[in-house]
Coordinates of C-alpha atoms and ligand atoms in Angstrom, one line a residue:
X1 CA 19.8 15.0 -14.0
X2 CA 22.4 17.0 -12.2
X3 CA 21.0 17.7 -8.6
X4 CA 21.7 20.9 -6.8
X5 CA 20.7 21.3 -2.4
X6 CA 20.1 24.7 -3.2
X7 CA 16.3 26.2 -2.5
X8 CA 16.7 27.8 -6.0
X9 CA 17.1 24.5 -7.6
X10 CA 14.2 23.0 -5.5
X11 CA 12.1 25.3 -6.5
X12 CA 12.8 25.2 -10.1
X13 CA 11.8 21.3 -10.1
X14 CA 9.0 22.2 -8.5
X15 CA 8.1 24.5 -11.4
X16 CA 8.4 22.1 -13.9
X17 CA 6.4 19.3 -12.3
X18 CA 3.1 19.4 -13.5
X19 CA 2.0 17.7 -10.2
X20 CA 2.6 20.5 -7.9
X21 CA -0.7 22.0 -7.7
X22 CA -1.8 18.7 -6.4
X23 CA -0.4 20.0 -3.1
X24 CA -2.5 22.1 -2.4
X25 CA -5.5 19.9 -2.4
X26 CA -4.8 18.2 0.5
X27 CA -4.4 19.1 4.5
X28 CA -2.1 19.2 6.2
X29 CA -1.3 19.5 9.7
X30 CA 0.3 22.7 10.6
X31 CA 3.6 24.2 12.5
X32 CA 4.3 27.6 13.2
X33 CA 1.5 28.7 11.0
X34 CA 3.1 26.3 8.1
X35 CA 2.7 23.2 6.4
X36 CA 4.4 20.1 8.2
X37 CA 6.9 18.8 5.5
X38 CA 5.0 15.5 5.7
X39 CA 7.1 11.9 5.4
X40 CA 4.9 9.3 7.0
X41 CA 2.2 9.1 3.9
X42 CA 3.2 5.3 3.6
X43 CA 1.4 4.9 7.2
X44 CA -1.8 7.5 6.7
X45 CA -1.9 9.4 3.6
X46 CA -3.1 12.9 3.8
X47 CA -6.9 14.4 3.4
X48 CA -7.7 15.4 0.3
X49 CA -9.8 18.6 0.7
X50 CA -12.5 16.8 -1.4
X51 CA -13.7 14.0 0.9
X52 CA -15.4 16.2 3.5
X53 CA -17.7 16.6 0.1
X54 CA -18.2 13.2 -0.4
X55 CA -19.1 12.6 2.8
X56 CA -21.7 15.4 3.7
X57 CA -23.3 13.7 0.4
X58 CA -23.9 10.6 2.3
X59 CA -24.7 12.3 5.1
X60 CA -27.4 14.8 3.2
X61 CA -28.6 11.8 1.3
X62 CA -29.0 9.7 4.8
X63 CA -31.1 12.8 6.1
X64 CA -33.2 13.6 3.3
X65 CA -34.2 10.2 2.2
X66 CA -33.2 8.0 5.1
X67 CA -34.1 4.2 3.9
X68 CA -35.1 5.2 0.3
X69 CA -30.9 6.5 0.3
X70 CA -30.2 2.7 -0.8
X71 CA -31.5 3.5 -4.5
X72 CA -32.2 7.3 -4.7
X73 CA -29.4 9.0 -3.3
X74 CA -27.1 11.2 -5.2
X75 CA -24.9 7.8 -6.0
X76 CA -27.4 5.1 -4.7
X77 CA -26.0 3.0 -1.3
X78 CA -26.7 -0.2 -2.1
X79 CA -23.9 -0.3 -5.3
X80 CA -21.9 2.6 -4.0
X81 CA -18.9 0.2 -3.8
X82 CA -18.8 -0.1 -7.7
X83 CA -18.1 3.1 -8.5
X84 CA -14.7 2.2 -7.2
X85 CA -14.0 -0.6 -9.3
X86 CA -12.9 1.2 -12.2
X87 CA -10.5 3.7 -11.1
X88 CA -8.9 1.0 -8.5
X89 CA -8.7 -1.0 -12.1
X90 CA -6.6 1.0 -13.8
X91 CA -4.2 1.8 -10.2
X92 CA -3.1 -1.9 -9.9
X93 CA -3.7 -3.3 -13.6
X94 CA -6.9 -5.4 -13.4
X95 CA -10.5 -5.7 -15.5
X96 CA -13.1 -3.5 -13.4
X97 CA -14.9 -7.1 -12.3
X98 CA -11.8 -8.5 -10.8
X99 CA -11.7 -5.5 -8.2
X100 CA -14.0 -5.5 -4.9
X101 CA -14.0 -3.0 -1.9
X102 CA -14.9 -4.1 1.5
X103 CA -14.2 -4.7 5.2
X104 CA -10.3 -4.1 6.1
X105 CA -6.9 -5.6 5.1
X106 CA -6.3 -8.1 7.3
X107 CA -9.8 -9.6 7.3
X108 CA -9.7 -9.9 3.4
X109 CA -6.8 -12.2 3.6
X110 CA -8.6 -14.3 5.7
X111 CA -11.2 -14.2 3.6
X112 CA -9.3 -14.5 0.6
X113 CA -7.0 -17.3 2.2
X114 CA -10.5 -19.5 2.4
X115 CA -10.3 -19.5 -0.8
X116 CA -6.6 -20.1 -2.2
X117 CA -5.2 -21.6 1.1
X118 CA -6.9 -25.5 0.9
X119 CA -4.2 -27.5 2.3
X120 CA -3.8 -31.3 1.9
X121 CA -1.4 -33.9 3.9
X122 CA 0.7 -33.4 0.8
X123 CA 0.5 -29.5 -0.4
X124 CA 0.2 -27.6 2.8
X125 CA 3.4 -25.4 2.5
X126 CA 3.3 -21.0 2.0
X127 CA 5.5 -19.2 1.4
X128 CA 6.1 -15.7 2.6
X129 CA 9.0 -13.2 3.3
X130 CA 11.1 -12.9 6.8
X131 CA 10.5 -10.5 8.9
X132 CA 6.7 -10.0 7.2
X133 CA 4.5 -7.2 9.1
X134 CA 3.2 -8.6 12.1
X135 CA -0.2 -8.6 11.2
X136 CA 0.7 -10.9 8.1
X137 CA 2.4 -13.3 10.4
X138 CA -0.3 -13.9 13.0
X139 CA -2.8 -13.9 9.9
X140 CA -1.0 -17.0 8.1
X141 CA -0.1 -19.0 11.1
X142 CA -3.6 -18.9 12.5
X143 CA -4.9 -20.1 9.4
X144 CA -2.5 -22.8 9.4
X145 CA -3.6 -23.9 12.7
X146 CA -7.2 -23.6 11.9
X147 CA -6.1 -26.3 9.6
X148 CA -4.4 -28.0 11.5
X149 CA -1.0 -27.7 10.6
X150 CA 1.8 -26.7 12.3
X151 CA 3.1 -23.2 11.5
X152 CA 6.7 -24.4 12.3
X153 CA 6.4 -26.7 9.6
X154 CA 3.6 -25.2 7.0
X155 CA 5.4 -21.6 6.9
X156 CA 8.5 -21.2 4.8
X157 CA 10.3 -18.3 5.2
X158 CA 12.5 -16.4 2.5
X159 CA 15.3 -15.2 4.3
X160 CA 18.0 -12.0 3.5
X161 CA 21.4 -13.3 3.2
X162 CA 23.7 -12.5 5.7
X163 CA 24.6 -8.9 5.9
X164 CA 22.2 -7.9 3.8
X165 CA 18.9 -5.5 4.0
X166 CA 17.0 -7.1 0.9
X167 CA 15.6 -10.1 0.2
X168 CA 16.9 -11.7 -3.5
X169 CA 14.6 -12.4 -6.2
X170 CA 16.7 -15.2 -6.9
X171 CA 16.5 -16.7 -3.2
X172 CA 12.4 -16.5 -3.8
X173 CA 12.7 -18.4 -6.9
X174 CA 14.8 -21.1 -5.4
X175 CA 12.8 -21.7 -2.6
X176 CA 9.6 -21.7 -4.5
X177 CA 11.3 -24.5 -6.8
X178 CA 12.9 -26.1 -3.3
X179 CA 9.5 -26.5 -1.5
X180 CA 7.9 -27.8 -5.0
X181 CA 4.9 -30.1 -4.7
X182 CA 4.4 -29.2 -1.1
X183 CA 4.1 -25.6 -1.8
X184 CA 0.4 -24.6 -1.8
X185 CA 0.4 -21.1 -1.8
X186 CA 2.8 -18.2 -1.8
X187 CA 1.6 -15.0 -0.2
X188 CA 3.9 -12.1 -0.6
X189 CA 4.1 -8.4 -0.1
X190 CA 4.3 -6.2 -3.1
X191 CA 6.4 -3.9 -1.7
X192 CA 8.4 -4.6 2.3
X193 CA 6.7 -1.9 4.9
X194 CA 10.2 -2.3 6.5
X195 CA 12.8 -1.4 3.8
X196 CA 10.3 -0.1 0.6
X197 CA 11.6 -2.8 -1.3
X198 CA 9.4 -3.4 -4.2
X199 CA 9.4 -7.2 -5.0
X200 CA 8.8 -8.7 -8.8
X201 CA 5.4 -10.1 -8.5
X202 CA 5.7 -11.3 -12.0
X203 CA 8.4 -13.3 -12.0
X204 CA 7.0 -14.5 -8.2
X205 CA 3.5 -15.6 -9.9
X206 CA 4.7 -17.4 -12.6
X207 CA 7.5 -19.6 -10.5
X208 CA 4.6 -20.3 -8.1
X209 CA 2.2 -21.2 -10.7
X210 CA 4.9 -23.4 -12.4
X211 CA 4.6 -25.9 -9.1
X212 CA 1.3 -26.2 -8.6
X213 CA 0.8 -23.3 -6.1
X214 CA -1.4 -19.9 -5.8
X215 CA -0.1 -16.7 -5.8
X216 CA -1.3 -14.0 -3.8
X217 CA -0.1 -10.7 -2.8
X218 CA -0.6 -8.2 -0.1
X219 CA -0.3 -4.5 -1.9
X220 CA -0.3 -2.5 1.2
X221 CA 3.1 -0.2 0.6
X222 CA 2.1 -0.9 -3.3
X223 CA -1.7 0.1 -3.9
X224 CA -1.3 3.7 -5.1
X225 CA 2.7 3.6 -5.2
X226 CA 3.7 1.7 -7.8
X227 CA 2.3 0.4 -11.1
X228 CA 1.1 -2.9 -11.5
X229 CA -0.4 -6.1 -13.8
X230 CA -2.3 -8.0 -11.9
X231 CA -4.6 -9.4 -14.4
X232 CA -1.5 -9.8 -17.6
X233 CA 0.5 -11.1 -14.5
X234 CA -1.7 -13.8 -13.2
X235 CA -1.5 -13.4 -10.1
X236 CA -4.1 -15.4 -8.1
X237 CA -5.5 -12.6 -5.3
X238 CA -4.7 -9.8 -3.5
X239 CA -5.8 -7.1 -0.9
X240 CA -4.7 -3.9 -0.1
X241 CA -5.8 -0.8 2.7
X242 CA -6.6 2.6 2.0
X243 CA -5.3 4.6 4.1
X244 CA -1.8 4.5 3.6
X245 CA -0.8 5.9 0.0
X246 CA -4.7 5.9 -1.0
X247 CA -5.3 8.7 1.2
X248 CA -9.0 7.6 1.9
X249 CA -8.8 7.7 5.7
X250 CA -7.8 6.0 9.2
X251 CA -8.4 2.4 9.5
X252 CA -10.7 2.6 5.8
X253 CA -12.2 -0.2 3.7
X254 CA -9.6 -2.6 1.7
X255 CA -10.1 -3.7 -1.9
X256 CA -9.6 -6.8 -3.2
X257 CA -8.4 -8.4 -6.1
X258 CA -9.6 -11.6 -7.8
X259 CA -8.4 -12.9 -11.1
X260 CA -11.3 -13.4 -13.6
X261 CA -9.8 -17.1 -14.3
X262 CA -11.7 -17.9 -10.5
X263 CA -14.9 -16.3 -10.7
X264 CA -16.6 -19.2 -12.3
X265 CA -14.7 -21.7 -9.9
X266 CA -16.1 -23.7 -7.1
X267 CA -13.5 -22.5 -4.9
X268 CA -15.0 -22.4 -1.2
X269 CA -15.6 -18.7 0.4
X270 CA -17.2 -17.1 3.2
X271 CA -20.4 -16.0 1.5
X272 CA -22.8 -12.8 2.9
X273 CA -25.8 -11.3 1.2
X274 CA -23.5 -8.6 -0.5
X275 CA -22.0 -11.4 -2.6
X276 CA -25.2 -13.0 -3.6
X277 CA -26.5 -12.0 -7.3
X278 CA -27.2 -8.6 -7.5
X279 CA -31.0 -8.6 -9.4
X280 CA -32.1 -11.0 -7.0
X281 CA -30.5 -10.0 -4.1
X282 CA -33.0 -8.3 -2.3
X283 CA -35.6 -11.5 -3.1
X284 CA -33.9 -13.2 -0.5
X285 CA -33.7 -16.6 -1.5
X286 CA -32.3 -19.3 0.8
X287 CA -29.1 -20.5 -1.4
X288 CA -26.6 -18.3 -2.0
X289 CA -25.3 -17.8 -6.2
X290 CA -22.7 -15.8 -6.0
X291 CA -22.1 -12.7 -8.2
X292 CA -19.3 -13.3 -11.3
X293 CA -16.3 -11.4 -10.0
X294 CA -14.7 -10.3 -7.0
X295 CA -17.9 -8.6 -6.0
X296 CA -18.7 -12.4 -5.6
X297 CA -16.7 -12.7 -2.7
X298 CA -18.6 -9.6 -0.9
X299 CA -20.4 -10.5 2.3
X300 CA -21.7 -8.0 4.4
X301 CA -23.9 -4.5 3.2
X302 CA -21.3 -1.7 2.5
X303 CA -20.2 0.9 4.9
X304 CA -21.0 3.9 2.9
X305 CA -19.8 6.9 4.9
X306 CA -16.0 4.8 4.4
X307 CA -16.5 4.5 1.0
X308 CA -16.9 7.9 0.4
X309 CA -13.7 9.9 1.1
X310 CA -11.7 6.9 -0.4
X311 CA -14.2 7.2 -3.9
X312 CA -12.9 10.9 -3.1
X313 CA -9.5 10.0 -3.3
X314 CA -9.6 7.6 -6.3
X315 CA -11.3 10.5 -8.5
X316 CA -7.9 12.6 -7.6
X317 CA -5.8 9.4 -9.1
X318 CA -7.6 9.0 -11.8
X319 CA -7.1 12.3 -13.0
X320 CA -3.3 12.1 -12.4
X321 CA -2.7 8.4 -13.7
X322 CA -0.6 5.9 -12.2
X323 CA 2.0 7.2 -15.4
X324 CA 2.6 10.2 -13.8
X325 CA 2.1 9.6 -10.9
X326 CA 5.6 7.1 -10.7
X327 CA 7.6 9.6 -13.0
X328 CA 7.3 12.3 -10.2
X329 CA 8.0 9.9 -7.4
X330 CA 11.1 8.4 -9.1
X331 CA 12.5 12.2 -9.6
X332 CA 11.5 13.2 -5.7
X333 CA 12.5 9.8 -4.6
X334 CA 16.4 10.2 -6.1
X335 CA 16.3 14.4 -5.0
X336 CA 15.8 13.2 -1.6
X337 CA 18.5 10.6 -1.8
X338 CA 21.0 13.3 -3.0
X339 CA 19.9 15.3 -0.3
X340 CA 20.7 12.9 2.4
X341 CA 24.3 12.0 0.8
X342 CA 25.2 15.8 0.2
X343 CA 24.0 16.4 4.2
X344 CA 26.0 13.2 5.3
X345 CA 28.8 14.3 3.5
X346 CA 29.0 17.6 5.3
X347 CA 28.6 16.3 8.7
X348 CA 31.8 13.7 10.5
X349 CA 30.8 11.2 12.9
X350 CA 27.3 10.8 11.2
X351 CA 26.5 8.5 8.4
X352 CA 23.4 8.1 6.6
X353 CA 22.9 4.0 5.1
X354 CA 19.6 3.8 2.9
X355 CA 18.7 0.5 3.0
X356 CA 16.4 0.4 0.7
X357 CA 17.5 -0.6 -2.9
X358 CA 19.2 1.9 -4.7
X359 CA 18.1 0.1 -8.2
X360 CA 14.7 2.0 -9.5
X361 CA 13.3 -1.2 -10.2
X362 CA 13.3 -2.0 -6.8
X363 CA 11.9 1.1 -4.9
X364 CA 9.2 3.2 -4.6
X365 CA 7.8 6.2 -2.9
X366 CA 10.1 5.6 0.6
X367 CA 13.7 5.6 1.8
X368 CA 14.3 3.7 4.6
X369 CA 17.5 5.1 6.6
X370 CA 20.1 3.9 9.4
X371 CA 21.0 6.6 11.3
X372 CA 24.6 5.7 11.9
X373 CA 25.8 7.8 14.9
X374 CA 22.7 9.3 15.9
X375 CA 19.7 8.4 17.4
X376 CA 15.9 8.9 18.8
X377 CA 16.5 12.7 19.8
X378 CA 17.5 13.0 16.6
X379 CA 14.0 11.7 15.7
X380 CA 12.4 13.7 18.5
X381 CA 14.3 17.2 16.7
X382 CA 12.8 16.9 13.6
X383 CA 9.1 15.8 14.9
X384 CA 9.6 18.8 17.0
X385 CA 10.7 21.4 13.8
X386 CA 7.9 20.3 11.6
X387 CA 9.0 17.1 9.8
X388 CA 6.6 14.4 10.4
X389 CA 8.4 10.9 10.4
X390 CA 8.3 7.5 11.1
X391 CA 10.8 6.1 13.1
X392 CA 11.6 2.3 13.7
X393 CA 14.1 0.5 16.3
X394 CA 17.3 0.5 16.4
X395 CA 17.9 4.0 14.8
X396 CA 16.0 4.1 11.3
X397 CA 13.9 6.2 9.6
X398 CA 11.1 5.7 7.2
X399 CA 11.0 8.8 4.8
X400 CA 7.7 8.7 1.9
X401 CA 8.2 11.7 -0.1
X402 CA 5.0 10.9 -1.2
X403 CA 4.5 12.6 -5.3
X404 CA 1.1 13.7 -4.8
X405 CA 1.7 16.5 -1.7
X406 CA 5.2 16.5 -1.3
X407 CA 7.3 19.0 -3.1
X408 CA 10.7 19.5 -4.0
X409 CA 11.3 22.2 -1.6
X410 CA 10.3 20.5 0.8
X411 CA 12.7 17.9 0.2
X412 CA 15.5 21.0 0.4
X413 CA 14.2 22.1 3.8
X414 CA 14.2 18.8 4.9
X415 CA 17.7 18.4 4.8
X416 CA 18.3 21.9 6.0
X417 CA 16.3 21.1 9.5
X418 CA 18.0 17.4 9.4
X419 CA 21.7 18.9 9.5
X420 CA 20.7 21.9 12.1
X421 CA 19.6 19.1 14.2
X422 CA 22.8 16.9 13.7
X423 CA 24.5 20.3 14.8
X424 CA 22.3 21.3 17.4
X425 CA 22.4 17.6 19.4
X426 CA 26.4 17.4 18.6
X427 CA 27.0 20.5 20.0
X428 CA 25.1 19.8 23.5
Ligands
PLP1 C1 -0.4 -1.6 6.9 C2 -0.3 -3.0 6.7 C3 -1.3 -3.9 7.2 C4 -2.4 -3.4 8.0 O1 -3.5 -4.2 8.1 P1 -5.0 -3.8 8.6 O2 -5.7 -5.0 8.5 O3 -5.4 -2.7 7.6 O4 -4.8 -3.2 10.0 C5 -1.2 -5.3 6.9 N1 -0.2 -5.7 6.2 C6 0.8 -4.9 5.7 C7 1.9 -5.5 4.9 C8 0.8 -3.6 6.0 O5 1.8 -2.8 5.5

């Protein structure tokens, strides 16, 4: 498609995409009696007017019927979590019983790692990329200590070549094969927080499986953004929070994902009475027989009031469909990118380098940008005119034009408020 950085042509895309009523289903936070043109959806997605709904149910329900709540409420407490296995199925590619929802991110990689990360004197190697976010890093080299290993040795990092903002596929797949029978497990991001580059976890599965090692993946910048296989794919596990292109909250529940070929398995796990076999549950027997499927890997009684604005969300994605959903963030993905080129190309002294891959296959819902020849107040400009972004050190910007609430006009003004700034700090 020919692109235009006209309002007229913004608005006419925004005509024909049959997501645009979408926006106004959500909050936003306001400026000068407007809606913030709102970039930072990759970090905390949006409230969808609905979940204040979901959650007064819980909260009726709680008054009303207090205890009896766990099996008479409007949707009954004590298998709440359920009712979000079959939308978050069809987001990330999976069978309804490989999906689970519980605690937060970080902790179900621990949890999950019990399970796929067994090390022995010979297989004790993972994999994982440079530069992962922090919380992944401390997460795999504790566990490698609790095993006592040392993270020095036990953690292999794929490194970008020099000069370069993305990592190869071709460097993961040699270093899988390099590392061979001392690989274990390789635990990868779906898509990098850093750059939005979206990695091929199909091609990453089946090299790792063809050693000997697990595959698991951590779909934080993917759940929600881009379409996946899990279950055709293989893949071994994977976990993923809520709150970033989910849109289910701050700091909300994670699901999990756990291949059907483990769910009859002996593999060890952490187990809690939310794991243990639903009929019998509340019998309370003394050994534990764990439920057949992810929900098998559930430990503690569900935090329902969580649940709720996220089971919110999920009804709002599985009315749009993942198909959809990717067709309107490839087209408002690309608009933005001719935006910032037509902008840098009208400005000297400034140039705009998107790191991210310019390949489709590679990105997603965010353009990551260098700033070249400006800097934080640049930042500070637009946070203070009603764009809310994300900004990282040295001088880049992380920019999520997010398909379900941001609009093609927005994208117009966008650049419109980016080159008054340019202008506006130049000229000081
Ligand atoms: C956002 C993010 C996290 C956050 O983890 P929490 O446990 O939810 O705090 C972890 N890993 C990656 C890759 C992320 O992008």
């Amino acid at each position: 498609m020919e692109f235009q950085n006209t309002l007229e042509f913004a608005q006419k895309l925004d005509q024909q995409d049959k997501l645009n009523h979408y926006q106004s289903q959500f909050i936003f936070p306001q400026h000068n009696g407007k809606n913030v043109i709102y970039f930072t959806g990759n970090s905390l997605g949006l409230q969808p007017k609905s979940a204040q709904y979901y959650i007064n149910e819980v909260m009726n329900d709680w008054a009303n019927l207090a205890v009896e709540g766990h099996f008479f409420a409007e949707k009954p407490w004590w298998d709440y979590h359920e009712r979000l296995a079959e939308p978050l199925s069809k987001i990330v590619g999976a069978k309804p019983s490989e999906i689970t929802v519980m605690n937060t991110l970080t902790i179900n990689l621990h949890l999950l790692m019990v399970s796929f990360y067994k090390p022995t004197s010979k297989r004790f190697k993972i994999i994982c990329e440079e530069k992962a976010f922090p919380s992944d890093q401390y997460m795999l080299q504790s566990q490698v200590k609790h095993h006592g290993y040392n993270p020095d040795e036990a953690l292999v990092e794929v490194k970008r070549r020099e000069g370069e903002h993305n990592i190869r596929l071709e460097d993961i797949l040699a270093k899988i094969e390099e590392v061979g029978d001392e690989l274990a497990l390789v635990l990868w991001g779906g898509v990098n927080y850093y750059t939005g580059q979206v990695f091929d976890m199909k091609a990453i599965t089946q090299a790792g499986h063809k050693i000997g090692a697990y595959v698991g993946f951590d779909l934080a910048h993917a759940a929600g953004n881009i379409q996946m296989e899990l279950h055709q794919w293989e893949v071994d596990f994977a976990a993923w929070c809520s709150y970033k292109y989910m849109n289910s909250g701050p700091g909300n529940a994670s699901g999990c994902f756990v291949h059907e070929k483990h769910h009859q398995s002996n593999l060890p796990r952490f187990a809690g009475w939310w794991g243990h076999n639903k009929e019998r549950r509340f019998k309370m027997e003394p050994v534990f027989d764990p439920v057949q499927g992810a929900d098998g890997w559930q430990v503690s009684n569900l935090p329902v009031l969580t649940l709720a604005p996220y089971l919110a969300s999920l009804q709002m994605f599985d009315e749009v469909g993942m198909e959809m959903l990717v067709q309107k963030r490839d087209l408002i993905t690309s608009y933005l990118e001719y935006i910032l080129h037509d902008i840098d190309t009208q400005i000297p002294d400034t140039h705009f380098e998107i790191i991210t891959p310019s390949h489709a296959s590679e990105r997603a819902s965010q353009l990551s940008v260098y700033l070249h020849g400006q800097g934080r107040k640049l930042f500070d400009y637009l946070m203070a005119n009603g764009v809310i972004t994300d900004w990282r050190e040295p001088n880049v910007i992380r920019l999520a034009p997010v398909p379900l609430y941001c609009s093609f006009e927005d994208m117009y003004n966008f650049g419109q408020i980016l080159k008054q700034g340019i202008l506006f700090l130049n000229n000081k």
